[in-house]
Short mmCIF file of N, CA, C and O in Angstrom, two decimals:
data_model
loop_
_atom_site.label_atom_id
_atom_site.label_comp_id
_atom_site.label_asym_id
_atom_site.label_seq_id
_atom_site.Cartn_x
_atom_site.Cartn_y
_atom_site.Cartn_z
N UNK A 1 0.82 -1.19 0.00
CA UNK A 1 0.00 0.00 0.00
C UNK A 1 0.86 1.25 0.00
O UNK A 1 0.56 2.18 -0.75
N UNK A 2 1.98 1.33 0.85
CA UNK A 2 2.80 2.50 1.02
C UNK A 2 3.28 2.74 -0.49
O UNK A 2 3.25 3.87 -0.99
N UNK A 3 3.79 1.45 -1.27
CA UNK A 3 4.56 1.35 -2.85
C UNK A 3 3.29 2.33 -3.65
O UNK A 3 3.56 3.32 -4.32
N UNK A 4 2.32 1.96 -3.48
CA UNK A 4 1.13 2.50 -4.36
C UNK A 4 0.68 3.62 -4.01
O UNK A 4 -0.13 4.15 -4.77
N UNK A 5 1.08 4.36 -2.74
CA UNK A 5 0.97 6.04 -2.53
C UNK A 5 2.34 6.34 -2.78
O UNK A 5 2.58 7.55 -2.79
N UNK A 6 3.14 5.71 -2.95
CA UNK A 6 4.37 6.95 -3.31
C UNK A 6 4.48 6.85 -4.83
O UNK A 6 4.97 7.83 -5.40
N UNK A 7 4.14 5.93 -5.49
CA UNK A 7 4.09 5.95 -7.05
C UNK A 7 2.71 7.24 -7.17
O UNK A 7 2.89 8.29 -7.79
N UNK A 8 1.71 6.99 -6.62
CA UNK A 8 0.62 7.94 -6.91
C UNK A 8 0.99 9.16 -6.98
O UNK A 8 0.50 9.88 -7.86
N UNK A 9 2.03 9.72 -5.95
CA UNK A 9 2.00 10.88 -5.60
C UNK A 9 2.92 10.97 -6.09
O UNK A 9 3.09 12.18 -6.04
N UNK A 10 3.93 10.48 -6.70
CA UNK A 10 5.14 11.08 -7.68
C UNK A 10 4.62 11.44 -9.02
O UNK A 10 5.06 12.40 -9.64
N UNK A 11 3.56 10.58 -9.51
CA UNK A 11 2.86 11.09 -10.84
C UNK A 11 2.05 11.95 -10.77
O UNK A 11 1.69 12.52 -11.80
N UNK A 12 1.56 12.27 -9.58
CA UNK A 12 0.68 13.43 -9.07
C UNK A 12 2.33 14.68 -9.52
O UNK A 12 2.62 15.08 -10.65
N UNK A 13 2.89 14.91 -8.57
CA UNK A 13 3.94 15.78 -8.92
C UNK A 13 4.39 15.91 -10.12
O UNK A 13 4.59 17.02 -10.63
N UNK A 14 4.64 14.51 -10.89
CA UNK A 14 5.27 14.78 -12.35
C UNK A 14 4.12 15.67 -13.30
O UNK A 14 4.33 16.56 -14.13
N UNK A 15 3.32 15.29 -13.00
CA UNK A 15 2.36 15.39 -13.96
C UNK A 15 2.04 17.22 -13.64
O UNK A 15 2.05 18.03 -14.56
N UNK A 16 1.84 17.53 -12.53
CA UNK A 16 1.61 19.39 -11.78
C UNK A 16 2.93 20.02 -12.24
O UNK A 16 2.99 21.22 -12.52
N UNK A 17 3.92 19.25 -12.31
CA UNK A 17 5.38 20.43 -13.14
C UNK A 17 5.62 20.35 -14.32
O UNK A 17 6.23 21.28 -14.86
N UNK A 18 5.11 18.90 -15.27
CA UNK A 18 5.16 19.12 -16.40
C UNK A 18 3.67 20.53 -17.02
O UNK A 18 3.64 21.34 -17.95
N UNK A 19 3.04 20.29 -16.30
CA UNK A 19 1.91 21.13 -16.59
C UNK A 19 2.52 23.10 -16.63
O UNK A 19 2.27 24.05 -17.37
N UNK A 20 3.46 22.88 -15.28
CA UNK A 20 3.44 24.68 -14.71
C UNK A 20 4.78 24.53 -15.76
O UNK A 20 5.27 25.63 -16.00
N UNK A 21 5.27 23.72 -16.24
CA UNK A 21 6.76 24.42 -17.09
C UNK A 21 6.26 24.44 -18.44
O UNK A 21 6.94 25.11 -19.22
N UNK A 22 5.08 23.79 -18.99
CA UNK A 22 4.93 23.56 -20.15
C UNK A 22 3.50 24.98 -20.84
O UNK A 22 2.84 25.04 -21.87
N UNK A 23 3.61 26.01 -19.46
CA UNK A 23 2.06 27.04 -19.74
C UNK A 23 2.81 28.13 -20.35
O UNK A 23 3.83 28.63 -19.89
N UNK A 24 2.31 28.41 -21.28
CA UNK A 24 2.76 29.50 -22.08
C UNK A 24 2.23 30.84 -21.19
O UNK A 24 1.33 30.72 -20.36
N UNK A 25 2.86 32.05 -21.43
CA UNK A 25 2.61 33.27 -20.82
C UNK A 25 1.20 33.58 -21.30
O UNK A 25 0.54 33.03 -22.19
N UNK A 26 0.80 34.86 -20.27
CA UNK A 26 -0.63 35.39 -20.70
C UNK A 26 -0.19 36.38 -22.11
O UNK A 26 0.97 36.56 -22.49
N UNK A 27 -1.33 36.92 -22.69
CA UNK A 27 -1.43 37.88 -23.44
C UNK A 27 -0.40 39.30 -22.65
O UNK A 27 -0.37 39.74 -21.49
N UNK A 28 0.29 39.67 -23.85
CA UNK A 28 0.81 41.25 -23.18
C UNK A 28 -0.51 42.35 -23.00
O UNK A 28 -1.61 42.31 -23.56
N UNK A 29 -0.09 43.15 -22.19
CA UNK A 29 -0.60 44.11 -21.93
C UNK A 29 -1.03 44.96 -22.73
O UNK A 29 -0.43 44.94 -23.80
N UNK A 30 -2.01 45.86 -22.64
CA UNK A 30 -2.89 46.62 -24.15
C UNK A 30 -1.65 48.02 -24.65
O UNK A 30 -1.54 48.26 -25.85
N UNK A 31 -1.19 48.48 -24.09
CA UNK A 31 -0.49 49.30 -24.35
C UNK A 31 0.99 48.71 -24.68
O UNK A 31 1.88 49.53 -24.91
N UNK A 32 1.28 47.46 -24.72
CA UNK A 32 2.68 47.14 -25.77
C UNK A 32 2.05 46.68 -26.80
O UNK A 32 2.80 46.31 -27.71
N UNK A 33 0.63 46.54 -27.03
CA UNK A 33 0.35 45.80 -28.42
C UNK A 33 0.56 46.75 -30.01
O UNK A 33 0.52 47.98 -29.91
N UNK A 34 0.74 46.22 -31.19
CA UNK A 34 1.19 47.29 -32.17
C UNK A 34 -0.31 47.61 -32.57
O UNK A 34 -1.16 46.82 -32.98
N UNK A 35 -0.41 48.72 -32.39
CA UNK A 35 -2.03 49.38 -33.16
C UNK A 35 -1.67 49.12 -35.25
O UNK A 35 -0.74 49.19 -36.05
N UNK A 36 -2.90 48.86 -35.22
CA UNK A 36 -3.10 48.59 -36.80
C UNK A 36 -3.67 49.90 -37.38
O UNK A 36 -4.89 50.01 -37.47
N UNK A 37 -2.89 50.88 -37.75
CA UNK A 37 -3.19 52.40 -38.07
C UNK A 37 -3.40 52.46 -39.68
O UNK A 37 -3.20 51.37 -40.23
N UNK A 38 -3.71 53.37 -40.41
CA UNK A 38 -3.96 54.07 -41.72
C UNK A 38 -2.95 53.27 -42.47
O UNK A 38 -3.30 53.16 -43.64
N UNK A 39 -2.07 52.81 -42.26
CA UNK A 39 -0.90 52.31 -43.44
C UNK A 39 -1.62 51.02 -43.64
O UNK A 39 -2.31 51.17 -44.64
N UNK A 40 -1.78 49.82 -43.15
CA UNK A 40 -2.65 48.98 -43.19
C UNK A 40 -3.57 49.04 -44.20
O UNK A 40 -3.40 48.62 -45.35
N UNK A 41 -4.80 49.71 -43.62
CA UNK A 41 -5.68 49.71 -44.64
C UNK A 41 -5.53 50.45 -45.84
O UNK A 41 -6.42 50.31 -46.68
N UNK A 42 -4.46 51.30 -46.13
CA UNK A 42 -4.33 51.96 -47.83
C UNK A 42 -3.41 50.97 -47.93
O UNK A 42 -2.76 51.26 -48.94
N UNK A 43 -2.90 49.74 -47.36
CA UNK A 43 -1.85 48.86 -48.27
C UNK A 43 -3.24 48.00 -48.94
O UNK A 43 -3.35 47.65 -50.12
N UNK A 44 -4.30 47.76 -47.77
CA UNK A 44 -5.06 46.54 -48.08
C UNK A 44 -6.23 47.17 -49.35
O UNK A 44 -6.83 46.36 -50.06
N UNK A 45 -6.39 48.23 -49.45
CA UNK A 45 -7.34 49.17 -50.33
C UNK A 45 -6.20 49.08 -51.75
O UNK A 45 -6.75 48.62 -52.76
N UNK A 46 -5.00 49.39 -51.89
CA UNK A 46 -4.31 48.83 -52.41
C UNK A 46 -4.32 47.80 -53.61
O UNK A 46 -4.43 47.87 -54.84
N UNK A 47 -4.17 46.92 -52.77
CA UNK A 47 -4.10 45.40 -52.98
C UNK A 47 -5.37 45.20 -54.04
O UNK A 47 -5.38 44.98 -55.25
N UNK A 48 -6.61 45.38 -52.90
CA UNK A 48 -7.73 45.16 -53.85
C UNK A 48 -8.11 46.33 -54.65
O UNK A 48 -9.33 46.45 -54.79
N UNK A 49 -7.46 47.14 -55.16
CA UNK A 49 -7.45 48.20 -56.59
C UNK A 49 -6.89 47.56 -57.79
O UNK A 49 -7.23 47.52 -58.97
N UNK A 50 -5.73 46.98 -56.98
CA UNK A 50 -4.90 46.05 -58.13
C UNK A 50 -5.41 44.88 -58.82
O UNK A 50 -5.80 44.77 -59.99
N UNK A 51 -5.34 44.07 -57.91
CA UNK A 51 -6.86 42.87 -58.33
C UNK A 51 -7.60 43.01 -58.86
O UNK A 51 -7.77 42.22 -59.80
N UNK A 52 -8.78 44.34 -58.61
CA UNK A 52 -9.78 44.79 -59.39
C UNK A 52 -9.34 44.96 -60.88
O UNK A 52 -9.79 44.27 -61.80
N UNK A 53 -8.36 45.99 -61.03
CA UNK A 53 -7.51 45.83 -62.20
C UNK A 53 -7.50 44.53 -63.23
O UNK A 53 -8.07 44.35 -64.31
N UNK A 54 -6.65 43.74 -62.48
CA UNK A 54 -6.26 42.15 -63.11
C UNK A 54 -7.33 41.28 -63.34
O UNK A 54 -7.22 40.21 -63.92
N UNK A 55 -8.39 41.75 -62.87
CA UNK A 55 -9.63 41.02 -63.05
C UNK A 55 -10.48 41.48 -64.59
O UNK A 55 -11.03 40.78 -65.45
N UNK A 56 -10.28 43.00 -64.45
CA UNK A 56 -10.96 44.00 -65.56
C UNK A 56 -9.85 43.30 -67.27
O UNK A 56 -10.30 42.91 -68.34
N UNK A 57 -8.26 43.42 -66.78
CA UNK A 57 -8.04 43.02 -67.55
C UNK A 57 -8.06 41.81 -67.92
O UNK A 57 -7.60 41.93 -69.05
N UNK A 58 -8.22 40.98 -67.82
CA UNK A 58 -8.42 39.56 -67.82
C UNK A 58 -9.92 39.44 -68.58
O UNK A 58 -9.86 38.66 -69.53
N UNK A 59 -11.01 39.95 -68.41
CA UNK A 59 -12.05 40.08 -68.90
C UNK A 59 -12.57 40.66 -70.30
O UNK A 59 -13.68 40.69 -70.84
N UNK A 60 -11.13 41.15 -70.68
CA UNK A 60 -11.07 42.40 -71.76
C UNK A 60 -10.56 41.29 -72.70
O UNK A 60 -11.23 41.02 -73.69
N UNK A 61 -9.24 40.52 -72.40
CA UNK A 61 -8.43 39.82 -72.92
C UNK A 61 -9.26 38.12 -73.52
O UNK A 61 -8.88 37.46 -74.49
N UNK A 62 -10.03 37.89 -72.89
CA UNK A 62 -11.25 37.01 -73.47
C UNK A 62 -12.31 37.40 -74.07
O UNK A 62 -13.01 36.75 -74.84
N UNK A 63 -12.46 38.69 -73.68
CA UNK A 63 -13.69 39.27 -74.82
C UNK A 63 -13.34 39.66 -76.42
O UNK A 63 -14.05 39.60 -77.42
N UNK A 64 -12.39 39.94 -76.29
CA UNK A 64 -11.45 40.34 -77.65
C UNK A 64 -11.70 39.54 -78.46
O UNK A 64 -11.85 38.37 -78.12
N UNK A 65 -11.84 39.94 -79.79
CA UNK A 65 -11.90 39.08 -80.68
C UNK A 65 -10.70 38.69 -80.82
O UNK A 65 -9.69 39.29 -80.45
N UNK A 66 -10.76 37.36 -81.53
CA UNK A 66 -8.82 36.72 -82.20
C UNK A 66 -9.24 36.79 -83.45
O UNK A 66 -10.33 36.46 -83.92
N UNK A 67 -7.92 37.40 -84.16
CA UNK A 67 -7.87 37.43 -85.89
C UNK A 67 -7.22 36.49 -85.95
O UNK A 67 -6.88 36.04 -87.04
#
């Protein structure tokens, strides 16, 4: 009985420090986080101007007649 509480309670322990070494940190704090400002969205406004583009042309380039 004593063999079978000290095995219990060593896997009890193994198991509570693999747990506390293996916890990742909390979230940082609101004021170190990077704010997502105006550059962002005119890259992402951007992006989809261009696309819009490649789409228009692409549409032009199948409508065309072939000689």
């Amino acid at each position: 009985m004593k063999t079978f509480l000290l095995i219990i309670l060593t896997l009890t322990i193994i198991l509570i420090a693999t747990t506390i070494a293996l916890a990742q940190p909390g979230l940082p704090a609101a004021p170190s986080q990077a704010p997502i400002d105006g550059g962002l969205g005119l890259l992402a406004a951007a992006g989809g101007g261009y696309a819009l583009k490649k789409l228009r042309d692409r549409k032009k380039m199948e409508d065309a007649p072939e000689e």
